[in-house]
Amino acid sequence: MKTFVIIPSAGSGSRMKSSLPKQFIKIKGKEILAHTLEKFQNASLVNSIVISTRRDFIKKIELIVKRYNFTKVFDIVVGGKERQDSVYSAIKAIPADDKDLICVHDAVRPFITSEEIDQLIKFAKRKKAVLAAKRAVDTIKIGSLIVESTLDRNKIWIVQTPQIFSYGILIKAFEKAYNENFIGTDESSLVERLGSDIYFYELQSDNRKITIPYDLKYAKIFFE
Ligand code: C5P
């Protein structure tokens, strides 16, 4: 059973208010994408990595892969309009068997550790469908301007990436989503529509997504 990793990296990062897409912003002299790739390169259970990006970023990413000798990267494909489209074009480039695992991780989550990646993959080898998540520590309420209701905090998970599924499950979920014109913001929301069981994996490490300028300040301190 092999494990293929998909790194969707086709976003333009409009919330960062920077002309350079956030995956290319440097922290401690190294692009955020390179920090992320390094974690997967060094995870012993990862076999191969495919990066999905915009056509005009391909050269830039080829240079990063070469400079840091990311030998597990076997392909860089052109992504799409939505994150889901970017992940799908990578899935189509992977020569996987149904039982192989596909692990999707945002380019802009560089704090994950190689140890936790290996633990997630080990868990996914048993469960077939696994999400990296954190338990909610704050109270979560629903509403727009005024409070409508309060959720039961004991059942709330904040879901992140990596998300890992067997290839057979994932490809079926994507085909169903496209047939039904469904667009989701993560892989799990597509797999949930198949009715398969998906397991939470409680992450220990910090794994925030670099989204707004404050996250960059945090990242600089984190990588000190
Ligand atoms: O926009 P968001 O923060 O949700 O992006 C999460 C990840 O998905 C980022 O790594 C981004 O580059 C990627 N993405 C993509 N294709 C898109 C939009 C986002 O690969 N069309």
PDB file of C-alpha atoms and ligand atoms in Angstrom:
ATOM      1  CA  MET A   1       0.000   0.000   0.000  1.00  0.00           C
ATOM      2  CA  LYS A   2       1.562   3.289  -1.132  1.00  0.00           C
ATOM      3  CA  THR A   3       0.879   6.809   0.142  1.00  0.00           C
ATOM      4  CA  PHE A   4       0.650   9.656  -2.356  1.00  0.00           C
ATOM      5  CA  VAL A   5       0.482  13.257  -1.129  1.00  0.00           C
ATOM      6  CA  ILE A   6      -1.318  16.072  -2.942  1.00  0.00           C
ATOM      7  CA  ILE A   7      -0.309  19.654  -2.102  1.00  0.00           C
ATOM      8  CA  PRO A   8      -2.907  22.069  -3.558  1.00  0.00           C
ATOM      9  CA  SER A   9      -0.961  25.246  -4.218  1.00  0.00           C
ATOM     10  CA  ALA A  10      -2.975  27.149  -6.810  1.00  0.00           C
ATOM     11  CA  GLY A  11      -4.469  29.771  -4.509  1.00  0.00           C
ATOM     12  CA  SER A  12      -3.814  33.461  -4.977  1.00  0.00           C
ATOM     13  CA  GLY A  13      -4.122  34.350  -1.269  1.00  0.00           C
ATOM     14  CA  SER A  14      -6.367  37.404  -1.599  1.00  0.00           C
ATOM     15  CA  ARG A  15      -6.924  37.592   2.203  1.00  0.00           C
ATOM     16  CA  MET A  16      -3.187  38.096   2.739  1.00  0.00           C
ATOM     17  CA  LYS A  17      -3.242  41.484   0.923  1.00  0.00           C
ATOM     18  CA  SER A  18       0.099  40.656  -0.711  1.00  0.00           C
ATOM     19  CA  SER A  19       0.952  40.635  -4.409  1.00  0.00           C
ATOM     20  CA  LEU A  20       2.957  37.437  -3.888  1.00  0.00           C
ATOM     21  CA  PRO A  21       0.692  34.393  -3.268  1.00  0.00           C
ATOM     22  CA  LYS A  22       1.182  33.301   0.339  1.00  0.00           C
ATOM     23  CA  GLN A  23       2.755  29.908  -0.480  1.00  0.00           C
ATOM     24  CA  PHE A  24       5.745  31.822  -1.944  1.00  0.00           C
ATOM     25  CA  ILE A  25       6.240  34.255   0.938  1.00  0.00           C
ATOM     26  CA  LYS A  26       9.545  33.506   2.666  1.00  0.00           C
ATOM     27  CA  ILE A  27       9.882  32.761   6.377  1.00  0.00           C
ATOM     28  CA  LYS A  28      13.467  32.503   7.622  1.00  0.00           C
ATOM     29  CA  GLY A  29      14.661  32.659   4.018  1.00  0.00           C
ATOM     30  CA  LYS A  30      12.508  29.768   2.821  1.00  0.00           C
ATOM     31  CA  GLU A  31       9.162  29.788   0.965  1.00  0.00           C
ATOM     32  CA  ILE A  32       6.143  28.592   2.982  1.00  0.00           C
ATOM     33  CA  LEU A  33       5.603  25.900   0.329  1.00  0.00           C
ATOM     34  CA  ALA A  34       9.190  24.680   0.852  1.00  0.00           C
ATOM     35  CA  HIS A  35       8.657  24.473   4.635  1.00  0.00           C
ATOM     36  CA  THR A  36       5.545  22.361   3.990  1.00  0.00           C
ATOM     37  CA  LEU A  37       7.208  20.120   1.392  1.00  0.00           C
ATOM     38  CA  GLU A  38      10.144  19.507   3.722  1.00  0.00           C
ATOM     39  CA  LYS A  39       7.803  17.964   6.318  1.00  0.00           C
ATOM     40  CA  PHE A  40       6.436  15.474   3.766  1.00  0.00           C
ATOM     41  CA  GLN A  41       9.855  14.758   2.225  1.00  0.00           C
ATOM     42  CA  ASN A  42      11.050  13.780   5.733  1.00  0.00           C
ATOM     43  CA  ALA A  43       8.007  11.679   6.693  1.00  0.00           C
ATOM     44  CA  SER A  44       9.093   8.067   6.280  1.00  0.00           C
ATOM     45  CA  LEU A  45       5.644   6.719   5.259  1.00  0.00           C
ATOM     46  CA  VAL A  46       5.217   9.171   2.347  1.00  0.00           C
ATOM     47  CA  ASN A  47       6.098   7.655  -1.035  1.00  0.00           C
ATOM     48  CA  SER A  48       5.370  10.388  -3.601  1.00  0.00           C
ATOM     49  CA  ILE A  49       4.148  13.971  -3.783  1.00  0.00           C
ATOM     50  CA  VAL A  50       2.232  15.822  -6.507  1.00  0.00           C
ATOM     51  CA  ILE A  51       1.774  19.588  -6.424  1.00  0.00           C
ATOM     52  CA  SER A  52      -1.165  21.307  -8.057  1.00  0.00           C
ATOM     53  CA  THR A  53      -0.688  24.938  -9.010  1.00  0.00           C
ATOM     54  CA  ARG A  54      -1.405  27.728 -11.488  1.00  0.00           C
ATOM     55  CA  ARG A  55       0.245  27.399 -14.889  1.00  0.00           C
ATOM     56  CA  ASP A  56       2.296  30.568 -14.255  1.00  0.00           C
ATOM     57  CA  PHE A  57       3.673  29.182 -10.953  1.00  0.00           C
ATOM     58  CA  ILE A  58       5.019  25.920 -12.400  1.00  0.00           C
ATOM     59  CA  LYS A  59       8.530  27.231 -13.174  1.00  0.00           C
ATOM     60  CA  LYS A  60       8.781  28.781  -9.706  1.00  0.00           C
ATOM     61  CA  ILE A  61       7.815  25.516  -8.047  1.00  0.00           C
ATOM     62  CA  GLU A  62      10.189  23.480 -10.231  1.00  0.00           C
ATOM     63  CA  LEU A  63      13.006  25.702  -8.971  1.00  0.00           C
ATOM     64  CA  ILE A  64      11.979  25.199  -5.328  1.00  0.00           C
ATOM     65  CA  VAL A  65      11.831  21.416  -5.793  1.00  0.00           C
ATOM     66  CA  LYS A  66      15.295  21.437  -7.352  1.00  0.00           C
ATOM     67  CA  ARG A  67      16.861  23.851  -4.863  1.00  0.00           C
ATOM     68  CA  TYR A  68      15.819  21.824  -1.801  1.00  0.00           C
ATOM     69  CA  ASN A  69      16.172  18.428  -3.498  1.00  0.00           C
ATOM     70  CA  PHE A  70      12.590  17.335  -2.803  1.00  0.00           C
ATOM     71  CA  THR A  71      13.101  13.934  -4.424  1.00  0.00           C
ATOM     72  CA  LYS A  72       9.588  12.667  -3.579  1.00  0.00           C
ATOM     73  CA  VAL A  73       7.896  15.265  -5.843  1.00  0.00           C
ATOM     74  CA  PHE A  74       7.038  13.350  -9.024  1.00  0.00           C
ATOM     75  CA  ASP A  75       4.671  15.761 -10.766  1.00  0.00           C
ATOM     76  CA  ILE A  76       3.470  19.380 -10.829  1.00  0.00           C
ATOM     77  CA  VAL A  77       0.049  19.750 -12.426  1.00  0.00           C
ATOM     78  CA  VAL A  78      -2.152  22.685 -13.373  1.00  0.00           C
ATOM     79  CA  GLY A  79      -4.887  23.293 -10.774  1.00  0.00           C
ATOM     80  CA  GLY A  80      -8.283  24.893 -11.196  1.00  0.00           C
ATOM     81  CA  LYS A  81     -10.662  27.635 -10.135  1.00  0.00           C
ATOM     82  CA  GLU A  82     -11.671  26.061  -6.798  1.00  0.00           C
ATOM     83  CA  ARG A  83      -9.451  24.176  -4.357  1.00  0.00           C
ATOM     84  CA  GLN A  84     -11.513  21.089  -5.207  1.00  0.00           C
ATOM     85  CA  ASP A  85     -10.614  21.428  -8.921  1.00  0.00           C
ATOM     86  CA  SER A  86      -6.922  21.688  -8.013  1.00  0.00           C
ATOM     87  CA  VAL A  87      -7.077  18.522  -5.912  1.00  0.00           C
ATOM     88  CA  TYR A  88      -8.987  16.670  -8.649  1.00  0.00           C
ATOM     89  CA  SER A  89      -6.441  17.446 -11.337  1.00  0.00           C
ATOM     90  CA  ALA A  90      -3.740  16.033  -9.030  1.00  0.00           C
ATOM     91  CA  ILE A  91      -5.800  12.908  -8.281  1.00  0.00           C
ATOM     92  CA  LYS A  92      -6.072  12.267 -12.019  1.00  0.00           C
ATOM     93  CA  ALA A  93      -2.269  12.401 -12.341  1.00  0.00           C
ATOM     94  CA  ILE A  94      -1.672   9.739  -9.673  1.00  0.00           C
ATOM     95  CA  PRO A  95      -1.081   6.141 -10.755  1.00  0.00           C
ATOM     96  CA  ALA A  96      -2.712   4.678  -7.611  1.00  0.00           C
ATOM     97  CA  ASP A  97      -4.513   1.411  -6.871  1.00  0.00           C
ATOM     98  CA  ASP A  98      -7.840   1.512  -5.013  1.00  0.00           C
ATOM     99  CA  LYS A  99      -6.190   0.565  -1.701  1.00  0.00           C
ATOM    100  CA  ASP A 100      -3.372   3.133  -1.900  1.00  0.00           C
ATOM    101  CA  LEU A 101      -3.754   6.194   0.306  1.00  0.00           C
ATOM    102  CA  ILE A 102      -4.120   9.762  -0.944  1.00  0.00           C
ATOM    103  CA  CYS A 103      -3.165  12.425   1.596  1.00  0.00           C
ATOM    104  CA  VAL A 104      -4.174  16.020   0.830  1.00  0.00           C
ATOM    105  CA  HIS A 105      -2.465  18.871   2.672  1.00  0.00           C
ATOM    106  CA  ASP A 106      -2.712  22.642   2.132  1.00  0.00           C
ATOM    107  CA  ALA A 107       0.518  24.248   0.896  1.00  0.00           C
ATOM    108  CA  VAL A 108      -0.010  26.969   3.483  1.00  0.00           C
ATOM    109  CA  ARG A 109       0.045  24.772   6.614  1.00  0.00           C
ATOM    110  CA  PRO A 110       3.815  24.536   7.177  1.00  0.00           C
ATOM    111  CA  PHE A 111       3.777  23.780  10.931  1.00  0.00           C
ATOM    112  CA  ILE A 112       2.695  20.135  10.745  1.00  0.00           C
ATOM    113  CA  THR A 113       5.446  17.753  11.878  1.00  0.00           C
ATOM    114  CA  SER A 114       6.817  14.768   9.938  1.00  0.00           C
ATOM    115  CA  GLU A 115       6.112  12.597  13.019  1.00  0.00           C
ATOM    116  CA  GLU A 116       2.422  13.515  13.014  1.00  0.00           C
ATOM    117  CA  ILE A 117       2.206  12.952   9.256  1.00  0.00           C
ATOM    118  CA  ASP A 118       3.532   9.404   9.796  1.00  0.00           C
ATOM    119  CA  GLN A 119       1.095   8.820  12.676  1.00  0.00           C
ATOM    120  CA  LEU A 120      -1.834  10.027  10.570  1.00  0.00           C
ATOM    121  CA  ILE A 121      -0.811   7.708   7.723  1.00  0.00           C
ATOM    122  CA  LYS A 122      -0.488   4.774  10.136  1.00  0.00           C
ATOM    123  CA  PHE A 123      -4.016   5.495  11.427  1.00  0.00           C
ATOM    124  CA  ALA A 124      -5.333   5.842   7.857  1.00  0.00           C
ATOM    125  CA  LYS A 125      -3.861   2.461   6.890  1.00  0.00           C
ATOM    126  CA  ARG A 126      -6.354   0.961   9.391  1.00  0.00           C
ATOM    127  CA  LYS A 127      -9.327   3.307   8.995  1.00  0.00           C
ATOM    128  CA  LYS A 128      -9.231   4.271   5.261  1.00  0.00           C
ATOM    129  CA  ALA A 129     -10.664   7.760   5.874  1.00  0.00           C
ATOM    130  CA  VAL A 130      -9.019  10.103   8.374  1.00  0.00           C
ATOM    131  CA  LEU A 131      -9.053  13.836   9.138  1.00  0.00           C
ATOM    132  CA  ALA A 132      -6.554  15.891  11.111  1.00  0.00           C
ATOM    133  CA  ALA A 133      -8.602  17.896  13.567  1.00  0.00           C
ATOM    134  CA  LYS A 134      -8.562  19.795  16.847  1.00  0.00           C
ATOM    135  CA  ARG A 135     -11.204  19.782  19.541  1.00  0.00           C
ATOM    136  CA  ALA A 136     -12.920  23.144  19.968  1.00  0.00           C
ATOM    137  CA  VAL A 137     -11.647  24.979  23.021  1.00  0.00           C
ATOM    138  CA  ASP A 138     -13.926  27.985  22.558  1.00  0.00           C
ATOM    139  CA  THR A 139     -17.725  27.986  22.669  1.00  0.00           C
ATOM    140  CA  ILE A 140     -19.120  27.984  19.135  1.00  0.00           C
ATOM    141  CA  LYS A 141     -22.289  29.913  18.325  1.00  0.00           C
ATOM    142  CA  ILE A 142     -24.366  30.187  15.170  1.00  0.00           C
ATOM    143  CA  GLY A 143     -25.727  33.505  13.949  1.00  0.00           C
ATOM    144  CA  SER A 144     -25.177  36.386  11.614  1.00  0.00           C
ATOM    145  CA  LEU A 145     -25.522  39.634  13.609  1.00  0.00           C
ATOM    146  CA  ILE A 146     -27.293  38.203  16.627  1.00  0.00           C
ATOM    147  CA  VAL A 147     -26.889  34.824  18.303  1.00  0.00           C
ATOM    148  CA  GLU A 148     -29.197  32.114  16.987  1.00  0.00           C
ATOM    149  CA  SER A 149     -27.930  29.150  18.977  1.00  0.00           C
ATOM    150  CA  THR A 150     -25.000  27.594  20.819  1.00  0.00           C
ATOM    151  CA  LEU A 151     -23.496  24.280  19.763  1.00  0.00           C
ATOM    152  CA  ASP A 152     -22.502  21.459  22.118  1.00  0.00           C
ATOM    153  CA  ARG A 153     -18.756  22.063  22.409  1.00  0.00           C
ATOM    154  CA  ASN A 154     -18.063  18.435  23.271  1.00  0.00           C
ATOM    155  CA  LYS A 155     -19.048  17.431  19.755  1.00  0.00           C
ATOM    156  CA  ILE A 156     -17.258  20.213  17.851  1.00  0.00           C
ATOM    157  CA  TRP A 157     -14.071  19.529  15.897  1.00  0.00           C
ATOM    158  CA  ILE A 158     -12.052  22.105  13.973  1.00  0.00           C
ATOM    159  CA  VAL A 159     -11.040  20.264  10.842  1.00  0.00           C
ATOM    160  CA  GLN A 160      -7.759  20.908   9.050  1.00  0.00           C
ATOM    161  CA  THR A 161      -5.489  18.970   6.705  1.00  0.00           C
ATOM    162  CA  PRO A 162      -3.929  16.407   6.199  1.00  0.00           C
ATOM    163  CA  GLN A 163      -7.036  14.521   5.123  1.00  0.00           C
ATOM    164  CA  ILE A 164      -6.285  10.961   4.039  1.00  0.00           C
ATOM    165  CA  PHE A 165      -8.512   8.565   2.106  1.00  0.00           C
ATOM    166  CA  SER A 166      -8.023   5.393   0.164  1.00  0.00           C
ATOM    167  CA  TYR A 167      -7.858   6.185  -3.551  1.00  0.00           C
ATOM    168  CA  GLY A 168     -10.956   4.060  -4.284  1.00  0.00           C
ATOM    169  CA  ILE A 169     -13.104   6.091  -1.851  1.00  0.00           C
ATOM    170  CA  LEU A 170     -11.706   9.481  -2.890  1.00  0.00           C
ATOM    171  CA  ILE A 171     -12.113   9.045  -6.643  1.00  0.00           C
ATOM    172  CA  LYS A 172     -15.727   7.868  -6.141  1.00  0.00           C
ATOM    173  CA  ALA A 173     -16.438  10.905  -3.930  1.00  0.00           C
ATOM    174  CA  PHE A 174     -15.016  13.365  -6.477  1.00  0.00           C
ATOM    175  CA  GLU A 175     -16.926  11.779  -9.380  1.00  0.00           C
ATOM    176  CA  LYS A 176     -20.186  11.949  -7.392  1.00  0.00           C
ATOM    177  CA  ALA A 177     -19.547  15.584  -6.427  1.00  0.00           C
ATOM    178  CA  TYR A 178     -18.924  16.662 -10.037  1.00  0.00           C
ATOM    179  CA  ASN A 179     -21.960  14.689 -11.303  1.00  0.00           C
ATOM    180  CA  GLU A 180     -24.096  16.508  -8.745  1.00  0.00           C
ATOM    181  CA  ASN A 181     -22.435  19.945  -9.138  1.00  0.00           C
ATOM    182  CA  PHE A 182     -21.318  19.928  -5.508  1.00  0.00           C
ATOM    183  CA  ILE A 183     -18.348  22.065  -4.479  1.00  0.00           C
ATOM    184  CA  GLY A 184     -16.852  21.507  -1.028  1.00  0.00           C
ATOM    185  CA  THR A 185     -14.107  23.322   0.856  1.00  0.00           C
ATOM    186  CA  ASP A 186     -12.398  20.083   1.904  1.00  0.00           C
ATOM    187  CA  GLU A 187     -12.152  16.468   0.729  1.00  0.00           C
ATOM    188  CA  SER A 188     -14.154  15.147   3.664  1.00  0.00           C
ATOM    189  CA  SER A 189     -17.298  17.044   2.679  1.00  0.00           C
ATOM    190  CA  LEU A 190     -17.236  15.112  -0.612  1.00  0.00           C
ATOM    191  CA  VAL A 191     -16.555  11.734   1.021  1.00  0.00           C
ATOM    192  CA  GLU A 192     -19.307  12.357   3.613  1.00  0.00           C
ATOM    193  CA  ARG A 193     -21.798  12.339   0.723  1.00  0.00           C
ATOM    194  CA  LEU A 194     -20.892   8.693   0.019  1.00  0.00           C
ATOM    195  CA  GLY A 195     -21.968   7.793   3.546  1.00  0.00           C
ATOM    196  CA  SER A 196     -18.559   6.271   4.442  1.00  0.00           C
ATOM    197  CA  ASP A 197     -17.226   6.440   8.010  1.00  0.00           C
ATOM    198  CA  ILE A 198     -14.563   9.122   8.447  1.00  0.00           C
ATOM    199  CA  TYR A 199     -12.412   9.185  11.590  1.00  0.00           C
ATOM    200  CA  PHE A 200     -11.069  12.229  13.431  1.00  0.00           C
ATOM    201  CA  TYR A 201      -7.387  12.184  14.349  1.00  0.00           C
ATOM    202  CA  GLU A 202      -6.689  14.632  17.173  1.00  0.00           C
ATOM    203  CA  LEU A 203      -3.602  16.644  16.227  1.00  0.00           C
ATOM    204  CA  GLN A 204      -1.090  17.593  18.887  1.00  0.00           C
ATOM    205  CA  SER A 205       1.076  19.999  16.869  1.00  0.00           C
ATOM    206  CA  ASP A 206       0.189  23.513  15.807  1.00  0.00           C
ATOM    207  CA  ASN A 207      -1.158  23.356  12.277  1.00  0.00           C
ATOM    208  CA  ARG A 208      -2.668  26.750  11.577  1.00  0.00           C
ATOM    209  CA  LYS A 209      -3.290  27.800   7.992  1.00  0.00           C
ATOM    210  CA  ILE A 210      -1.400  30.917   6.984  1.00  0.00           C
ATOM    211  CA  THR A 211      -4.289  33.091   5.895  1.00  0.00           C
ATOM    212  CA  ILE A 212      -4.038  36.663   7.167  1.00  0.00           C
ATOM    213  CA  PRO A 213      -1.006  38.953   7.773  1.00  0.00           C
ATOM    214  CA  TYR A 214      -1.033  38.149  11.531  1.00  0.00           C
ATOM    215  CA  ASP A 215      -0.323  34.468  10.733  1.00  0.00           C
ATOM    216  CA  LEU A 216       2.940  35.511   9.064  1.00  0.00           C
ATOM    217  CA  LYS A 217       4.090  37.290  12.226  1.00  0.00           C
ATOM    218  CA  TYR A 218       3.235  34.139  14.173  1.00  0.00           C
ATOM    219  CA  ALA A 219       5.125  31.954  11.674  1.00  0.00           C
ATOM    220  CA  LYS A 220       8.272  34.064  12.020  1.00  0.00           C
ATOM    221  CA  ILE A 221       8.232  33.512  15.785  1.00  0.00           C
ATOM    222  CA  PHE A 222       7.372  29.815  15.380  1.00  0.00           C
ATOM    223  CA  PHE A 223      10.324  29.128  13.070  1.00  0.00           C
ATOM    224  CA  GLU A 224      12.817  31.077  15.243  1.00  0.00           C
TER     225      GLU A 224
HETATM  226  O1  C5P B   1      -7.920  29.492  -0.029  1.00  0.00           O
HETATM  227  P1  C5P B   1      -7.582  28.498   1.018  1.00  0.00           P
HETATM  228  O2  C5P B   1      -6.838  29.111   2.160  1.00  0.00           O
HETATM  229  O3  C5P B   1      -8.704  27.618   1.446  1.00  0.00           O
HETATM  230  O4  C5P B   1      -6.527  27.520   0.310  1.00  0.00           O
HETATM  231  C1  C5P B   1      -6.101  26.312   0.868  1.00  0.00           C
HETATM  232  C2  C5P B   1      -5.102  25.666  -0.076  1.00  0.00           C
HETATM  233  O5  C5P B   1      -5.715  25.376  -1.316  1.00  0.00           O
HETATM  234  C3  C5P B   1      -3.900  26.582  -0.379  1.00  0.00           C
HETATM  235  O6  C5P B   1      -2.728  25.794  -0.300  1.00  0.00           O
HETATM  236  C4  C5P B   1      -4.192  27.071  -1.788  1.00  0.00           C
HETATM  237  O7  C5P B   1      -3.018  27.346  -2.541  1.00  0.00           O
HETATM  238  C5  C5P B   1      -4.954  25.905  -2.386  1.00  0.00           C
HETATM  239  N1  C5P B   1      -5.871  26.275  -3.496  1.00  0.00           N
HETATM  240  C6  C5P B   1      -5.726  25.637  -4.724  1.00  0.00           C
HETATM  241  N2  C5P B   1      -6.558  25.967  -5.778  1.00  0.00           N
HETATM  242  C7  C5P B   1      -7.501  26.923  -5.633  1.00  0.00           C
HETATM  243  C8  C5P B   1      -7.655  27.582  -4.383  1.00  0.00           C
HETATM  244  C9  C5P B   1      -6.829  27.240  -3.323  1.00  0.00           C
HETATM  245  O8  C5P B   1      -4.860  24.769  -4.876  1.00  0.00           O
HETATM  246  N3  C5P B   1      -8.275  27.226  -6.680  1.00  0.00           N
END
